[in-house]
Short mmCIF file of C-alpha atoms in Angstrom, two decimals:
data_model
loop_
_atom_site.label_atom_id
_atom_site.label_comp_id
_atom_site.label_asym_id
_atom_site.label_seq_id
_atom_site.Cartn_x
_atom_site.Cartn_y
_atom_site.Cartn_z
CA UNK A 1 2.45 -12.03 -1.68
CA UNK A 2 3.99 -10.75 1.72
CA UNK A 3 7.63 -12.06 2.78
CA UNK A 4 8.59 -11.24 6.26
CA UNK A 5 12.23 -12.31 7.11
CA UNK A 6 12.77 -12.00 11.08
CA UNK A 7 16.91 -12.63 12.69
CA UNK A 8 18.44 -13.71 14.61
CA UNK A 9 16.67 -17.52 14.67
CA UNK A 10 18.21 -17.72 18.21
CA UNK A 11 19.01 -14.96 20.78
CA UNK A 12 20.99 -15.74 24.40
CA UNK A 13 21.09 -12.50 26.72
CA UNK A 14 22.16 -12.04 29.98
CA UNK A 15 19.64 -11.42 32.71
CA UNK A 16 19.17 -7.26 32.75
CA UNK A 17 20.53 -6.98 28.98
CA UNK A 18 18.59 -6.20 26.49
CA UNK A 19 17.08 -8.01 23.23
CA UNK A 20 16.55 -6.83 19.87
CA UNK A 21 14.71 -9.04 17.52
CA UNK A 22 14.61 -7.57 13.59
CA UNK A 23 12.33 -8.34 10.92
CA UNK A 24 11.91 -7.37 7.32
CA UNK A 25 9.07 -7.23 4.82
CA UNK A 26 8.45 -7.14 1.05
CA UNK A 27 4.42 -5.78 0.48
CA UNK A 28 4.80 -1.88 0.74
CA UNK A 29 0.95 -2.31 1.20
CA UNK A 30 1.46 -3.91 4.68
CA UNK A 31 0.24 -1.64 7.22
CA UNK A 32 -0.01 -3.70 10.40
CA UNK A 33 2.65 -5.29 12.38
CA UNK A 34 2.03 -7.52 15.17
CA UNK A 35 4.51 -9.06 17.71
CA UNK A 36 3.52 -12.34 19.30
CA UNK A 37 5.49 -14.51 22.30
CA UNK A 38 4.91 -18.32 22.07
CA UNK A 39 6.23 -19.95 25.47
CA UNK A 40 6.67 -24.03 24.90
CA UNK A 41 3.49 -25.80 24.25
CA UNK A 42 1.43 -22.73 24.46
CA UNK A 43 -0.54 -20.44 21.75
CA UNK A 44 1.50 -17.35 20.13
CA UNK A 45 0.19 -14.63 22.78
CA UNK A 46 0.32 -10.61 20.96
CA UNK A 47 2.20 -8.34 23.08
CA UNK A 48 2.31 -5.23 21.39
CA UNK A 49 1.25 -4.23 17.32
CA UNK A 50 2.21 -0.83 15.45
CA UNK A 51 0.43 0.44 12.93
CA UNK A 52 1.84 2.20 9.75
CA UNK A 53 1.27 5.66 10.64
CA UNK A 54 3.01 5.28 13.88
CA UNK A 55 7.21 4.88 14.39
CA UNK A 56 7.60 3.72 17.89
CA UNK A 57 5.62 2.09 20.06
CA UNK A 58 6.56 1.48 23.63
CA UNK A 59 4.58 -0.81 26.40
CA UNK A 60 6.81 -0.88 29.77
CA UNK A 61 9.61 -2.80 28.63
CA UNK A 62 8.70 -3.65 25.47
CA UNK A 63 8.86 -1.56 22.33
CA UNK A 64 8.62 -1.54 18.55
CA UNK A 65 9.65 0.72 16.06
CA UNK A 66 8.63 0.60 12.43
CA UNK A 67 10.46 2.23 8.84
CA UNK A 68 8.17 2.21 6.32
CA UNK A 69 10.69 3.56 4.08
CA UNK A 70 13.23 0.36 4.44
CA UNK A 71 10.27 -1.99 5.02
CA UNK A 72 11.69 -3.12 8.55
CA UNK A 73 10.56 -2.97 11.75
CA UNK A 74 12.01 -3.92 15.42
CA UNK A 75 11.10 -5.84 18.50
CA UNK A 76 13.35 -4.46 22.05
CA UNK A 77 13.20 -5.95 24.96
CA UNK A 78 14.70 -3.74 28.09
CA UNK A 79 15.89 -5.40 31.28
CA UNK A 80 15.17 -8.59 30.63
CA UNK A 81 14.04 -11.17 32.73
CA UNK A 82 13.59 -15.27 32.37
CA UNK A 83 10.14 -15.10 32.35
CA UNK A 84 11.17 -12.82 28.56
CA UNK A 85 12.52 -16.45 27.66
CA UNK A 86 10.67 -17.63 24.44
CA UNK A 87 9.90 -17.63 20.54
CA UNK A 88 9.19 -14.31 19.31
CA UNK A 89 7.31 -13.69 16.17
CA UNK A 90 7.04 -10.96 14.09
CA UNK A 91 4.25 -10.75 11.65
CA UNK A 92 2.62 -8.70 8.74
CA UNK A 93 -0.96 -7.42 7.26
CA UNK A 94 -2.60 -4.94 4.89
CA UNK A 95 -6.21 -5.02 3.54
CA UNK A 96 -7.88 -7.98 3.41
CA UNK A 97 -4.86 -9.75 3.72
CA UNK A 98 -3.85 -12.97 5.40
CA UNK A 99 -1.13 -11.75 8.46
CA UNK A 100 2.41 -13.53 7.11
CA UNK A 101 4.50 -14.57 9.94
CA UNK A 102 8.58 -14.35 10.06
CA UNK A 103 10.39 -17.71 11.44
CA UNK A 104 10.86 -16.76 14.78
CA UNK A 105 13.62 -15.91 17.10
CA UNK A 106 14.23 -18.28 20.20
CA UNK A 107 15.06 -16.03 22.95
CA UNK A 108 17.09 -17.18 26.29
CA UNK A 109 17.58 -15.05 29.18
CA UNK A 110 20.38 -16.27 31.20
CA UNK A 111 19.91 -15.82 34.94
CA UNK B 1 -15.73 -12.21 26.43
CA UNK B 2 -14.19 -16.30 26.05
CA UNK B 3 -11.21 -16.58 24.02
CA UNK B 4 -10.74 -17.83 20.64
CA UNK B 5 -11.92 -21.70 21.62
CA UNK B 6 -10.30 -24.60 19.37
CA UNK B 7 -11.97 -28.10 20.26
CA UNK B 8 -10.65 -30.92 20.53
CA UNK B 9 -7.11 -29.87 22.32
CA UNK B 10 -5.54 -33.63 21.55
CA UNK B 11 -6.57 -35.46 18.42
CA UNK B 12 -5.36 -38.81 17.77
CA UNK B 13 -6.24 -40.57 14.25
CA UNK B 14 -5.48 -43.70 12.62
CA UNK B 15 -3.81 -43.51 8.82
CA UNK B 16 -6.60 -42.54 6.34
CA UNK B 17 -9.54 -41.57 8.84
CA UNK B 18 -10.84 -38.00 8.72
CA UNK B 19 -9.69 -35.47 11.65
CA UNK B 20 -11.97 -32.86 11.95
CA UNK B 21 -10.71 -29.52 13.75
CA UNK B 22 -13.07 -26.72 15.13
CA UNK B 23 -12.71 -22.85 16.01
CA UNK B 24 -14.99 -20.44 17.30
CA UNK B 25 -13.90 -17.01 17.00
CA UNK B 26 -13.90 -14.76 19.83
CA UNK B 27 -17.44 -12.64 20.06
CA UNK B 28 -17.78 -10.29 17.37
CA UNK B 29 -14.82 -11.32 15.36
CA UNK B 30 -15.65 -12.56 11.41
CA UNK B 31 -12.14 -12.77 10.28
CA UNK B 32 -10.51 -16.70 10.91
CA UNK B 33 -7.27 -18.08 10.33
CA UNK B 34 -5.94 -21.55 10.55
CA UNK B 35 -2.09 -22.06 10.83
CA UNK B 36 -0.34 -25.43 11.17
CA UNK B 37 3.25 -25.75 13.35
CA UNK B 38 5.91 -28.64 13.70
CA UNK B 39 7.42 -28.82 16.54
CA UNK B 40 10.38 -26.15 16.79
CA UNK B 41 9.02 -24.71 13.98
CA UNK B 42 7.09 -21.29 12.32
CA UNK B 43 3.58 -20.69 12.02
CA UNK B 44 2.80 -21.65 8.28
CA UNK B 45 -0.27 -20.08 7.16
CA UNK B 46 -2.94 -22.44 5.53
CA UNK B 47 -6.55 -20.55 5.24
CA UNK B 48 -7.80 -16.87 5.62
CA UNK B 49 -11.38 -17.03 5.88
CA UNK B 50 -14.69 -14.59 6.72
CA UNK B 51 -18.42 -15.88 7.24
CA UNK B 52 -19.08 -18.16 4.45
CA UNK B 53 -16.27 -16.80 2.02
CA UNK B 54 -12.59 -18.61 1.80
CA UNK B 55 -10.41 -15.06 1.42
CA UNK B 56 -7.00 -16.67 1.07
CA UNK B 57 -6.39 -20.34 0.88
CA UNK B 58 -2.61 -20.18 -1.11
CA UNK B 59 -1.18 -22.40 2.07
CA UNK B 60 -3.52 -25.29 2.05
CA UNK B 61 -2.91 -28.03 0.25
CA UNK B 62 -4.93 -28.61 -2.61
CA UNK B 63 -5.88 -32.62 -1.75
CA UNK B 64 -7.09 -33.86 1.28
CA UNK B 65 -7.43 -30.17 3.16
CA UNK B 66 -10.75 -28.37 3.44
CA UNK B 67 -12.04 -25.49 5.20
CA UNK B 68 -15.33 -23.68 6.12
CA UNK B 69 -16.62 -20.91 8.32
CA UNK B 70 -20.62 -21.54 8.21
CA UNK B 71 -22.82 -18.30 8.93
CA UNK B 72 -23.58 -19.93 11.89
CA UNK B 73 -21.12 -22.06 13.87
CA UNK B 74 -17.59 -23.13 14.20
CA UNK B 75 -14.84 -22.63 11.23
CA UNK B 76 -14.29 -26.26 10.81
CA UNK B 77 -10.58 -27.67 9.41
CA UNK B 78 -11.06 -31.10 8.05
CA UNK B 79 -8.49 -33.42 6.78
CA UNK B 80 -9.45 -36.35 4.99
CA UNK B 81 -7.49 -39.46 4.98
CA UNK B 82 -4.72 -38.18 7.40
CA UNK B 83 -0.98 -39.64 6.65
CA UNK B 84 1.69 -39.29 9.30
CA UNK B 85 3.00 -36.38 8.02
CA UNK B 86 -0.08 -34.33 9.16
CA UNK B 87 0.78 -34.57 12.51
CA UNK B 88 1.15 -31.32 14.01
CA UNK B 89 -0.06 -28.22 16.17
CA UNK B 90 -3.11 -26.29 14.21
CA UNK B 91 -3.90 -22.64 15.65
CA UNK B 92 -6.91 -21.05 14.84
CA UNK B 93 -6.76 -16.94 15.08
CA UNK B 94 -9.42 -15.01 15.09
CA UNK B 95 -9.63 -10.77 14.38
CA UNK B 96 -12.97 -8.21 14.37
CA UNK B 97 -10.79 -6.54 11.24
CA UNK B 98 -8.02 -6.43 9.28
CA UNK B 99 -4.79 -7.18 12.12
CA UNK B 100 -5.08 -8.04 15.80
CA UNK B 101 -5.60 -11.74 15.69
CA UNK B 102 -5.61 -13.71 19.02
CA UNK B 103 -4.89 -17.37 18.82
CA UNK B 104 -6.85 -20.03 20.51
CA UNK B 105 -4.47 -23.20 22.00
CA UNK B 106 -4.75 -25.26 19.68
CA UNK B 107 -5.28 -28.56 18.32
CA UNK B 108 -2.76 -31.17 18.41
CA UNK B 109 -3.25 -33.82 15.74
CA UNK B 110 -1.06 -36.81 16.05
CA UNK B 111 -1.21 -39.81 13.08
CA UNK B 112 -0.52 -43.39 14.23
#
């Protein structure tokens, strides 16, 4: 089945820096690749999904890129703010296939 | 269009009683997923399922753990004779197709 490996676990950036958040996978048949934000107590919320026949991705300051070739794809956050402050998720799908989260990356924006 | 609804939000059982966990998908989506998290923890995937048919149910443990999604209703997570160690946050996502699954906010089961 799918593996997705996601680093760092924990990410501290200065307010107005930027965050990159990397994750790997193992199914070459994955072809969907969702990013989710989970604030503390809350449900993971998507913020922005690529597809396989796409290699960027952008949403204001938000933006994914995706190598099908090395199986990894990337979450960057521009200008960050504290409200950016949470656990990201990257995940994985293809077919009929459950999606396969990665462990998450606890992201701090220092004011 | 209502969100992906998971009822009830809190869930507090006694040692070996049954908790029973609901999800109704958003409008127009037959793909359902259940997911259990410990605090500070991943998403660990337990059930993939689609109207009446269990897809994918590698994460669910093979005693105790059950799961349905009836043509007509909620997807329903039960747990039979809970132990502490089941306490945790269960999502419930929801997609129209393959990808794009929205979460509802979850149930949180505690054991006592």
């Amino acid at each position: 089945g799918e593996n997705v490996e996601q680093h760092p676990s924990t990410l501290s950036v200065q307010e107005g820096d930027s965050a990159v958040i990397k994750c790997t996978y193992s199914d070459s048949a994955s072809n969907y690749f969702p990013w989710y934000k989970q604030e503390l107590g809350k449900r993971p919320q998507l913020i922005i999904d690529i597809r396989s026949n796409v290699g960027e991705k952008k949403d204001q300051r938000i933006a994914v890129t995706l190598n099908k070739t090395a199986k990894h794809f990337s979450l960057h956050i521009t200008e960050t703010q504290p409200e950016d402050s949470a656990v990201y998720f990257c995940a994985a799908s293809g077919g009929y296939q459950k999606v396969t989260f990665g462990t998450g990356t606890k992201l701090q924006v220092i004011p | 269009n209502a969100g992906v609804m998971q009822n009830p939000r809190h869930l507090v059982r006694r040692r070996g009683q049954e908790a029973r966990l609901r999800c109704s998908p958003m409008k127009g989506h037959s793909h359902v997923y259940w997911y259990r998290q410990l605090p500070e923890e991943g998403l660990k995937f337990m059930v993939y399922l689609q109207k009446e048919n269990i897809i994918d149910e590698s994460g669910m443990p093979k005693e105790r753990f059950s799961a349905e999604f009836p043509k007509e209703g909620p997807s329903i997570l039960r747990i039979q004779q809970v132990v502490r160690g089941d306490s945790a946050a269960y999502f419930c996502a929801s997609s129209p197709e393959q990808g794009r699954a929205f979460f509802g906010q979850g149930t949180r089961l505690t054991v006592v």
